[in-house]
Tab-separated table of C-alpha atoms in Angstrom:
chain	number	residue	atom	x	y	z
A	1	MET	CA	-58.180	8.634	0.767
A	2	SER	CA	-58.652	4.909	0.367
A	3	HIS	CA	-57.447	2.465	2.969
A	4	SER	CA	-55.288	0.711	0.344
A	5	ILE	CA	-53.482	3.950	-0.482
A	6	ALA	CA	-52.862	4.587	3.217
A	7	VAL	CA	-51.297	1.118	3.508
A	8	ALA	CA	-49.215	1.650	0.338
A	9	LEU	CA	-47.790	5.107	1.163
A	10	PRO	CA	-45.404	3.910	3.908
A	11	LEU	CA	-44.219	1.164	1.552
A	12	ALA	CA	-43.583	3.769	-1.168
A	13	TRP	CA	-41.626	5.786	1.420
A	14	LEU	CA	-39.564	2.694	2.220
A	15	ALA	CA	-39.024	1.877	-1.459
A	16	TRP	CA	-37.710	5.413	-2.101
A	17	LEU	CA	-35.306	5.122	0.840
A	18	VAL	CA	-34.043	1.720	-0.284
A	19	LEU	CA	-33.594	2.959	-3.850
A	20	THR	CA	-31.738	6.143	-2.934
A	21	GLU	CA	-29.671	4.598	-0.143
A	22	TRP	CA	-28.447	1.545	-2.059
A	23	VAL	CA	-28.554	2.254	-5.816
A	24	PRO	CA	-25.883	4.707	-7.028
A	25	MET	CA	-27.613	7.533	-8.925
A	26	PHE	CA	-25.218	10.475	-8.706
A	27	PRO	CA	-25.983	13.378	-8.407
A	28	LEU	CA	-29.299	12.315	-6.801
A	29	ASN	CA	-27.257	10.491	-4.179
A	30	ASP	CA	-23.546	10.171	-3.458
A	31	LEU	CA	-22.954	6.630	-2.274
A	32	LYS	CA	-19.412	5.904	-1.182
A	33	PRO	CA	-17.882	2.679	0.121
A	34	GLY	CA	-16.761	4.598	3.219
A	35	ASN	CA	-20.302	5.282	4.412
A	36	LEU	CA	-21.578	1.695	4.204
A	37	ARG	CA	-21.614	1.212	7.980
A	38	LEU	CA	-23.636	4.404	8.494
A	39	ARG	CA	-26.064	3.395	5.734
A	40	LEU	CA	-26.566	-0.004	7.377
A	41	LEU	CA	-27.209	1.674	10.725
A	42	ALA	CA	-29.663	4.125	9.133
A	43	ALA	CA	-31.449	1.212	7.451
A	44	ALA	CA	-31.711	-0.691	10.735
A	45	VAL	CA	-33.204	2.374	12.435
A	46	ASN	CA	-35.451	3.694	9.639
A	47	TYR	CA	-36.765	0.692	7.703
A	48	PRO	CA	-38.908	-0.859	10.484
A	49	PHE	CA	-40.997	2.322	10.806
A	50	PRO	CA	-42.872	2.164	7.491
A	51	LEU	CA	-43.391	-1.583	7.872
A	52	ALA	CA	-44.960	-1.059	11.298
A	53	ILE	CA	-47.043	1.868	10.006
A	54	SER	CA	-48.387	-0.159	7.069
A	55	ALA	CA	-49.127	-3.096	9.348
A	56	GLY	CA	-50.919	-0.829	11.810
A	57	ILE	CA	-53.115	0.598	9.071
A	58	ALA	CA	-53.772	-2.855	7.590
A	59	LEU	CA	-54.862	-4.221	10.988
A	60	ASN	CA	-57.407	-1.382	11.081
A	61	SER	CA	-58.054	-1.500	14.815
A	62	HIS	CA	-58.136	1.605	16.985
A	63	TRP	CA	-54.908	0.791	18.835
A	64	SER	CA	-52.988	-0.144	15.666
A	65	LEU	CA	-54.106	2.996	13.818
A	66	VAL	CA	-53.182	5.246	16.740
A	67	THR	CA	-49.813	3.492	17.004
A	68	ALA	CA	-49.234	3.963	13.268
A	69	LEU	CA	-50.071	7.659	13.578
A	70	VAL	CA	-47.679	8.069	16.518
A	71	LEU	CA	-44.948	6.353	14.478
A	72	CYS	CA	-45.632	8.787	11.615
A	73	GLY	CA	-45.097	11.594	14.116
A	74	VAL	CA	-41.769	10.089	15.118
A	75	VAL	CA	-40.687	9.811	11.457
A	76	LEU	CA	-41.816	13.364	10.705
A	77	THR	CA	-40.010	14.713	13.775
A	78	GLY	CA	-36.819	12.893	12.797
A	79	HIS	CA	-36.997	14.306	9.278
A	80	LEU	CA	-37.552	17.842	10.571
A	81	LEU	CA	-34.674	17.542	13.047
A	82	SER	CA	-32.336	16.078	10.427
A	83	TRP	CA	-33.047	18.423	7.516
A	84	TRP	CA	-35.435	21.332	7.944
A	85	ILE	CA	-34.451	22.725	11.340
A	86	PRO	CA	-30.775	22.696	10.288
A	87	TYR	CA	-31.701	24.325	6.979
A	88	PHE	CA	-33.752	27.123	8.527
A	89	GLY	CA	-31.500	27.833	11.458
A	90	TYR	CA	-29.946	25.523	13.972
A	91	SER	CA	-27.492	22.794	12.970
A	92	THR	CA	-24.866	21.030	15.018
A	93	ALA	CA	-21.244	20.599	14.021
A	94	ALA	CA	-21.902	16.867	13.626
A	95	GLN	CA	-24.813	17.530	11.235
A	96	ARG	CA	-22.708	19.926	9.156
A	97	GLU	CA	-19.825	17.443	9.016
A	98	LEU	CA	-22.134	14.586	7.948
A	99	TYR	CA	-23.701	16.854	5.344
A	100	GLN	CA	-20.302	17.862	3.933
A	101	ARG	CA	-19.135	14.250	3.808
A	102	ASP	CA	-22.236	12.570	2.381
A	103	TYR	CA	-24.550	15.149	0.793
A	104	ALA	CA	-22.626	18.270	-0.273
A	105	ARG	CA	-22.296	17.038	-3.886
A	106	THR	CA	-25.892	15.869	-4.340
A	107	LEU	CA	-28.563	17.610	-6.410
A	108	LYS	CA	-30.243	20.601	-4.725
A	109	VAL	CA	-33.207	22.743	-5.708
A	110	LEU	CA	-33.220	24.920	-2.580
A	111	PRO	CA	-30.877	27.895	-2.103
A	112	THR	CA	-27.580	26.820	-0.556
A	113	GLU	CA	-25.996	30.191	0.220
A	114	GLY	CA	-25.716	30.769	3.962
A	115	HIS	CA	-26.959	27.303	4.954
A	116	GLY	CA	-24.748	24.703	6.645
A	117	VAL	CA	-27.176	21.888	5.807
A	118	VAL	CA	-29.390	21.932	2.697
A	119	PRO	CA	-31.996	19.253	1.982
A	120	ASP	CA	-31.139	17.687	-1.365
A	121	VAL	CA	-33.725	16.431	-3.866
A	122	GLN	CA	-33.498	12.935	-2.388
A	123	HIS	CA	-34.531	14.233	1.049
A	124	VAL	CA	-37.094	16.747	-0.227
A	125	VAL	CA	-38.855	13.746	-1.794
A	126	VAL	CA	-38.551	11.907	1.546
A	127	GLY	CA	-40.192	14.922	3.198
A	128	VAL	CA	-43.076	14.968	0.721
A	129	LEU	CA	-43.573	11.208	1.129
A	130	THR	CA	-43.440	11.613	4.921
A	131	LEU	CA	-46.210	14.221	4.794
A	132	LEU	CA	-48.309	12.041	2.471
A	133	MET	CA	-47.740	8.998	4.700
A	134	THR	CA	-48.763	10.985	7.779
A	135	ALA	CA	-51.849	12.399	6.050
A	136	GLY	CA	-52.874	8.947	4.805
A	137	THR	CA	-52.428	7.446	8.256
A	138	ALA	CA	-54.391	10.292	9.855
A	139	ALA	CA	-57.208	9.796	7.326
A	140	ALA	CA	-57.282	6.048	7.987
A	141	THR	CA	-57.325	6.696	11.736
A	142	MET	CA	-60.170	9.202	11.537
A	143	GLY	CA	-62.117	6.972	9.171
A	144	ALA	CA	-61.956	3.957	11.465
């Protein structure tokens, strides 16, 4: 994988998040005026990660690449804890309530029966981009 692609993947991840979190595209997303504060908080928490990852890869030094890879691990862990662990088994009442309020009406491709939280298409794409970002960062780190 080229170094340029590794730098671009976190920015593509960020672009997808910005698009789906701020541009109404129902049923892909279900943006409501009532969840603006939560979206702003999520943006403040999530958006610095891909910028730092891209910068770490672009700097192309051992410490910056390792830092970028660790940040990918943090992003991947957050995604798993938010979507896939709840889907395959354990979800909290707060996760189920957030899901019902903000994501229950969005487009799904996974089975919903018997699941309190189901990753929608928007977040399945985030998961795929997260894996690609992590793989690209790992490749850049091993190639340095």
